[in-house]
Amino acid sequence: MPQRRCLLTGQRAQAETLLRFAIVTMAAGQGEAVEPDPAHRFPGRGLWLAPAPDAVAMAVAKGMFPRAAKRKLQVPADLPARSLAAWKAHVAGQVTKARRAGLVLADAAAGEDGATPLSCNAASLGLGWLVLKSAPLTRRAAADLALLARLLPVSQDIGR
């Protein structure tokens, strides 16, 4: 698994455990901007942050995105809120894909077909605990749920 460096802490970690941001080109002549990239779909290596409730806001306040990119970037003032919304939507999509593929099990059915289930906390989406069949899609969904859980303050009601 590729290792990436957090903009704030400088520590290296696996890419799937960090928040990814991409540099995107704005409309003609408006330069470049930072966008959250939870699905890792935008081109380039990206800019990475360790998930914490205030990590994005702190990186914006310290000017870490333009410094890490070594160029002038537009950093939206609402990037922390946009990031949280992007990760919630991404994780909800991952769980929906797993449900459509029949990979979400009821607690009683866990392990009946011989597959080793994954258990993950989906409280951040208002779903409680999910038991998932072990598959590449569900491993990614479980990793994304764990990342989202670390991004949110403990006391925040995020099911709404």
PDB file of C-alpha atoms in Angstrom:
ATOM      1  CA  MET A   1       0.000   0.000   0.000  1.00  0.00           C
ATOM      2  CA  PRO A   2       1.424   3.425  -0.897  1.00  0.00           C
ATOM      3  CA  GLN A   3       2.600   5.667   1.909  1.00  0.00           C
ATOM      4  CA  ARG A   4       1.717   9.376   1.950  1.00  0.00           C
ATOM      5  CA  ARG A   5       2.772  12.240   4.232  1.00  0.00           C
ATOM      6  CA  CYS A   6       0.303  14.319   6.264  1.00  0.00           C
ATOM      7  CA  LEU A   7       0.544  18.071   5.567  1.00  0.00           C
ATOM      8  CA  LEU A   8       0.133  18.974   9.248  1.00  0.00           C
ATOM      9  CA  THR A   9       2.012  16.326  11.185  1.00  0.00           C
ATOM     10  CA  GLY A  10       4.573  15.224   8.605  1.00  0.00           C
ATOM     11  CA  GLN A  11       3.951  11.606   9.580  1.00  0.00           C
ATOM     12  CA  ARG A  12       3.727   8.931   6.900  1.00  0.00           C
ATOM     13  CA  ALA A  13       0.745   6.597   6.727  1.00  0.00           C
ATOM     14  CA  GLN A  14      -1.069   4.370   4.279  1.00  0.00           C
ATOM     15  CA  ALA A  15      -3.033   6.362   1.711  1.00  0.00           C
ATOM     16  CA  GLU A  16      -6.337   4.719   2.671  1.00  0.00           C
ATOM     17  CA  THR A  17      -6.051   6.060   6.223  1.00  0.00           C
ATOM     18  CA  LEU A  18      -5.608   9.709   5.169  1.00  0.00           C
ATOM     19  CA  LEU A  19      -7.903  12.370   3.718  1.00  0.00           C
ATOM     20  CA  ARG A  20      -7.037  13.148   0.092  1.00  0.00           C
ATOM     21  CA  PHE A  21      -7.379  16.543  -1.539  1.00  0.00           C
ATOM     22  CA  ALA A  22      -6.740  17.255  -5.214  1.00  0.00           C
ATOM     23  CA  ILE A  23      -5.709  20.339  -7.125  1.00  0.00           C
ATOM     24  CA  VAL A  24      -8.274  21.111  -9.814  1.00  0.00           C
ATOM     25  CA  THR A  25      -8.166  23.712 -12.572  1.00  0.00           C
ATOM     26  CA  MET A  26     -10.827  26.389 -12.281  1.00  0.00           C
ATOM     27  CA  ALA A  27     -12.657  28.007 -15.204  1.00  0.00           C
ATOM     28  CA  ALA A  28     -10.545  29.875 -17.766  1.00  0.00           C
ATOM     29  CA  GLY A  29      -8.039  32.197 -16.132  1.00  0.00           C
ATOM     30  CA  GLN A  30      -9.177  31.623 -12.531  1.00  0.00           C
ATOM     31  CA  GLY A  31      -6.227  29.455 -11.488  1.00  0.00           C
ATOM     32  CA  GLU A  32      -6.304  26.272  -9.439  1.00  0.00           C
ATOM     33  CA  ALA A  33      -8.220  25.284  -6.331  1.00  0.00           C
ATOM     34  CA  VAL A  34      -8.204  22.579  -3.665  1.00  0.00           C
ATOM     35  CA  GLU A  35     -11.073  20.068  -3.663  1.00  0.00           C
ATOM     36  CA  PRO A  36     -11.782  17.076  -1.397  1.00  0.00           C
ATOM     37  CA  ASP A  37     -11.233  13.780  -3.218  1.00  0.00           C
ATOM     38  CA  PRO A  38     -12.557  10.922  -1.082  1.00  0.00           C
ATOM     39  CA  ALA A  39     -12.824   8.527  -4.040  1.00  0.00           C
ATOM     40  CA  HIS A  40      -9.228   9.224  -5.157  1.00  0.00           C
ATOM     41  CA  ARG A  41     -10.480   9.943  -8.694  1.00  0.00           C
ATOM     42  CA  PHE A  42      -8.730  13.224  -9.551  1.00  0.00           C
ATOM     43  CA  PRO A  43      -5.316  12.986 -11.224  1.00  0.00           C
ATOM     44  CA  GLY A  44      -2.039  13.650  -9.439  1.00  0.00           C
ATOM     45  CA  ARG A  45      -0.552  12.549  -6.120  1.00  0.00           C
ATOM     46  CA  GLY A  46      -2.862  14.763  -4.098  1.00  0.00           C
ATOM     47  CA  LEU A  47      -2.459  16.534  -0.788  1.00  0.00           C
ATOM     48  CA  TRP A  48      -2.986  14.381   2.302  1.00  0.00           C
ATOM     49  CA  LEU A  49      -4.168  15.028   5.865  1.00  0.00           C
ATOM     50  CA  ALA A  50      -4.506  12.753   8.864  1.00  0.00           C
ATOM     51  CA  PRO A  51      -8.207  12.688   9.806  1.00  0.00           C
ATOM     52  CA  ALA A  52      -9.097  14.755  12.853  1.00  0.00           C
ATOM     53  CA  PRO A  53     -12.127  16.941  13.588  1.00  0.00           C
ATOM     54  CA  ASP A  54     -10.200  20.175  13.034  1.00  0.00           C
ATOM     55  CA  ALA A  55      -7.468  19.003  10.634  1.00  0.00           C
ATOM     56  CA  VAL A  56      -8.884  20.629   7.498  1.00  0.00           C
ATOM     57  CA  ALA A  57      -9.631  23.937   9.234  1.00  0.00           C
ATOM     58  CA  MET A  58      -6.146  23.985  10.767  1.00  0.00           C
ATOM     59  CA  ALA A  59      -4.496  23.246   7.401  1.00  0.00           C
ATOM     60  CA  VAL A  60      -6.507  26.063   5.780  1.00  0.00           C
ATOM     61  CA  ALA A  61      -5.632  28.517   8.576  1.00  0.00           C
ATOM     62  CA  LYS A  62      -1.918  27.696   8.376  1.00  0.00           C
ATOM     63  CA  GLY A  63      -1.819  27.927   4.568  1.00  0.00           C
ATOM     64  CA  MET A  64      -0.625  24.336   4.283  1.00  0.00           C
ATOM     65  CA  PHE A  65      -2.311  23.512   0.943  1.00  0.00           C
ATOM     66  CA  PRO A  66      -0.503  26.155  -1.178  1.00  0.00           C
ATOM     67  CA  ARG A  67       2.752  25.490   0.711  1.00  0.00           C
ATOM     68  CA  ALA A  68       2.592  21.736   0.061  1.00  0.00           C
ATOM     69  CA  ALA A  69       1.640  22.259  -3.597  1.00  0.00           C
ATOM     70  CA  LYS A  70       4.451  24.829  -3.976  1.00  0.00           C
ATOM     71  CA  ARG A  71       2.169  27.138  -5.939  1.00  0.00           C
ATOM     72  CA  LYS A  72      -0.659  29.591  -5.537  1.00  0.00           C
ATOM     73  CA  LEU A  73      -4.001  27.883  -4.940  1.00  0.00           C
ATOM     74  CA  GLN A  74      -7.490  29.071  -4.164  1.00  0.00           C
ATOM     75  CA  VAL A  75      -8.604  27.461  -0.925  1.00  0.00           C
ATOM     76  CA  PRO A  76     -12.361  27.815  -0.353  1.00  0.00           C
ATOM     77  CA  ALA A  77     -13.293  29.222   3.059  1.00  0.00           C
ATOM     78  CA  ASP A  78     -15.872  26.460   3.465  1.00  0.00           C
ATOM     79  CA  LEU A  79     -13.399  23.650   2.654  1.00  0.00           C
ATOM     80  CA  PRO A  80     -13.827  21.957   6.090  1.00  0.00           C
ATOM     81  CA  ALA A  81     -17.619  21.728   5.658  1.00  0.00           C
ATOM     82  CA  ARG A  82     -17.311  20.694   2.007  1.00  0.00           C
ATOM     83  CA  SER A  83     -14.803  18.018   2.972  1.00  0.00           C
ATOM     84  CA  LEU A  84     -17.050  16.521   5.621  1.00  0.00           C
ATOM     85  CA  ALA A  85     -20.015  16.513   3.215  1.00  0.00           C
ATOM     86  CA  ALA A  86     -17.896  14.907   0.470  1.00  0.00           C
ATOM     87  CA  TRP A  87     -16.661  12.120   2.760  1.00  0.00           C
ATOM     88  CA  LYS A  88     -20.163  11.448   4.100  1.00  0.00           C
ATOM     89  CA  ALA A  89     -21.553  11.201   0.556  1.00  0.00           C
ATOM     90  CA  HIS A  90     -18.694   8.945  -0.519  1.00  0.00           C
ATOM     91  CA  VAL A  91     -19.097   6.566   2.406  1.00  0.00           C
ATOM     92  CA  ALA A  92     -22.884   6.474   1.936  1.00  0.00           C
ATOM     93  CA  GLY A  93     -22.254   5.520  -1.691  1.00  0.00           C
ATOM     94  CA  GLN A  94     -19.856   2.760  -0.636  1.00  0.00           C
ATOM     95  CA  VAL A  95     -22.429   1.317   1.773  1.00  0.00           C
ATOM     96  CA  THR A  96     -25.144   1.551  -0.898  1.00  0.00           C
ATOM     97  CA  LYS A  97     -22.936  -0.358  -3.370  1.00  0.00           C
ATOM     98  CA  ALA A  98     -22.294  -3.028  -0.745  1.00  0.00           C
ATOM     99  CA  ARG A  99     -26.040  -3.331  -0.071  1.00  0.00           C
ATOM    100  CA  ARG A 100     -26.820  -3.702  -3.802  1.00  0.00           C
ATOM    101  CA  ALA A 101     -24.138  -6.371  -4.118  1.00  0.00           C
ATOM    102  CA  GLY A 102     -25.688  -8.294  -1.213  1.00  0.00           C
ATOM    103  CA  LEU A 103     -22.614  -7.802   0.953  1.00  0.00           C
ATOM    104  CA  VAL A 104     -24.397  -6.270   3.961  1.00  0.00           C
ATOM    105  CA  LEU A 105     -25.485  -8.998   6.350  1.00  0.00           C
ATOM    106  CA  ALA A 106     -27.903  -8.960   9.246  1.00  0.00           C
ATOM    107  CA  ASP A 107     -26.183  -9.657  12.568  1.00  0.00           C
ATOM    108  CA  ALA A 108     -27.872 -13.065  12.777  1.00  0.00           C
ATOM    109  CA  ALA A 109     -26.612 -14.075   9.313  1.00  0.00           C
ATOM    110  CA  ALA A 110     -22.982 -13.148   9.967  1.00  0.00           C
ATOM    111  CA  GLY A 111     -20.622 -15.954   9.100  1.00  0.00           C
ATOM    112  CA  GLU A 112     -23.325 -18.425   8.005  1.00  0.00           C
ATOM    113  CA  ASP A 113     -21.910 -18.829   4.483  1.00  0.00           C
ATOM    114  CA  GLY A 114     -18.354 -19.385   5.704  1.00  0.00           C
ATOM    115  CA  ALA A 115     -17.157 -15.892   4.806  1.00  0.00           C
ATOM    116  CA  THR A 116     -15.373 -13.953   7.505  1.00  0.00           C
ATOM    117  CA  PRO A 117     -17.510 -10.858   8.084  1.00  0.00           C
ATOM    118  CA  LEU A 118     -16.252  -7.342   8.689  1.00  0.00           C
ATOM    119  CA  SER A 119     -17.894  -5.304  11.394  1.00  0.00           C
ATOM    120  CA  CYS A 120     -17.845  -1.525  11.139  1.00  0.00           C
ATOM    121  CA  ASN A 121     -19.470   1.394  12.859  1.00  0.00           C
ATOM    122  CA  ALA A 122     -21.724   3.268  10.421  1.00  0.00           C
ATOM    123  CA  ALA A 123     -23.152   5.576  13.085  1.00  0.00           C
ATOM    124  CA  SER A 124     -21.735   8.507  11.099  1.00  0.00           C
ATOM    125  CA  LEU A 125     -24.441   7.749   8.529  1.00  0.00           C
ATOM    126  CA  GLY A 126     -27.147   6.998  11.069  1.00  0.00           C
ATOM    127  CA  LEU A 127     -26.910   3.241  10.385  1.00  0.00           C
ATOM    128  CA  GLY A 128     -25.373   1.909  13.605  1.00  0.00           C
ATOM    129  CA  TRP A 129     -23.150  -1.174  13.243  1.00  0.00           C
ATOM    130  CA  LEU A 130     -22.943  -2.984   9.898  1.00  0.00           C
ATOM    131  CA  VAL A 131     -21.774  -6.533   9.359  1.00  0.00           C
ATOM    132  CA  LEU A 132     -20.321  -6.953   5.882  1.00  0.00           C
ATOM    133  CA  LYS A 133     -19.161  -9.978   3.919  1.00  0.00           C
ATOM    134  CA  SER A 134     -15.439  -9.807   3.337  1.00  0.00           C
ATOM    135  CA  ALA A 135     -14.809  -8.498  -0.196  1.00  0.00           C
ATOM    136  CA  PRO A 136     -12.633  -5.775  -1.747  1.00  0.00           C
ATOM    137  CA  LEU A 137     -15.619  -3.398  -1.925  1.00  0.00           C
ATOM    138  CA  THR A 138     -16.542  -3.905   1.721  1.00  0.00           C
ATOM    139  CA  ARG A 139     -12.939  -3.617   2.916  1.00  0.00           C
ATOM    140  CA  ARG A 140     -12.778  -0.194   1.232  1.00  0.00           C
ATOM    141  CA  ALA A 141     -16.167   0.772   2.691  1.00  0.00           C
ATOM    142  CA  ALA A 142     -15.049  -0.267   6.184  1.00  0.00           C
ATOM    143  CA  ALA A 143     -11.796   1.697   5.824  1.00  0.00           C
ATOM    144  CA  ASP A 144     -13.720   4.766   4.612  1.00  0.00           C
ATOM    145  CA  LEU A 145     -16.162   4.498   7.528  1.00  0.00           C
ATOM    146  CA  ALA A 146     -13.266   4.321   9.987  1.00  0.00           C
ATOM    147  CA  LEU A 147     -11.691   7.394   8.373  1.00  0.00           C
ATOM    148  CA  LEU A 148     -14.980   9.322   8.550  1.00  0.00           C
ATOM    149  CA  ALA A 149     -15.407   8.371  12.217  1.00  0.00           C
ATOM    150  CA  ARG A 150     -11.967   9.852  13.027  1.00  0.00           C
ATOM    151  CA  LEU A 151     -12.799  13.021  11.087  1.00  0.00           C
ATOM    152  CA  LEU A 152     -15.855  13.833  13.194  1.00  0.00           C
ATOM    153  CA  PRO A 153     -16.003  15.243  16.726  1.00  0.00           C
ATOM    154  CA  VAL A 154     -17.147  12.587  19.193  1.00  0.00           C
ATOM    155  CA  SER A 155     -20.114  14.619  20.431  1.00  0.00           C
ATOM    156  CA  GLN A 156     -21.429  15.616  16.990  1.00  0.00           C
ATOM    157  CA  ASP A 157     -24.789  14.117  15.976  1.00  0.00           C
ATOM    158  CA  ILE A 158     -24.034  13.179  12.393  1.00  0.00           C
ATOM    159  CA  GLY A 159     -26.969  11.009  11.486  1.00  0.00           C
ATOM    160  CA  ARG A 160     -28.911  14.042  10.327  1.00  0.00           C
TER     161      ARG A 160
END
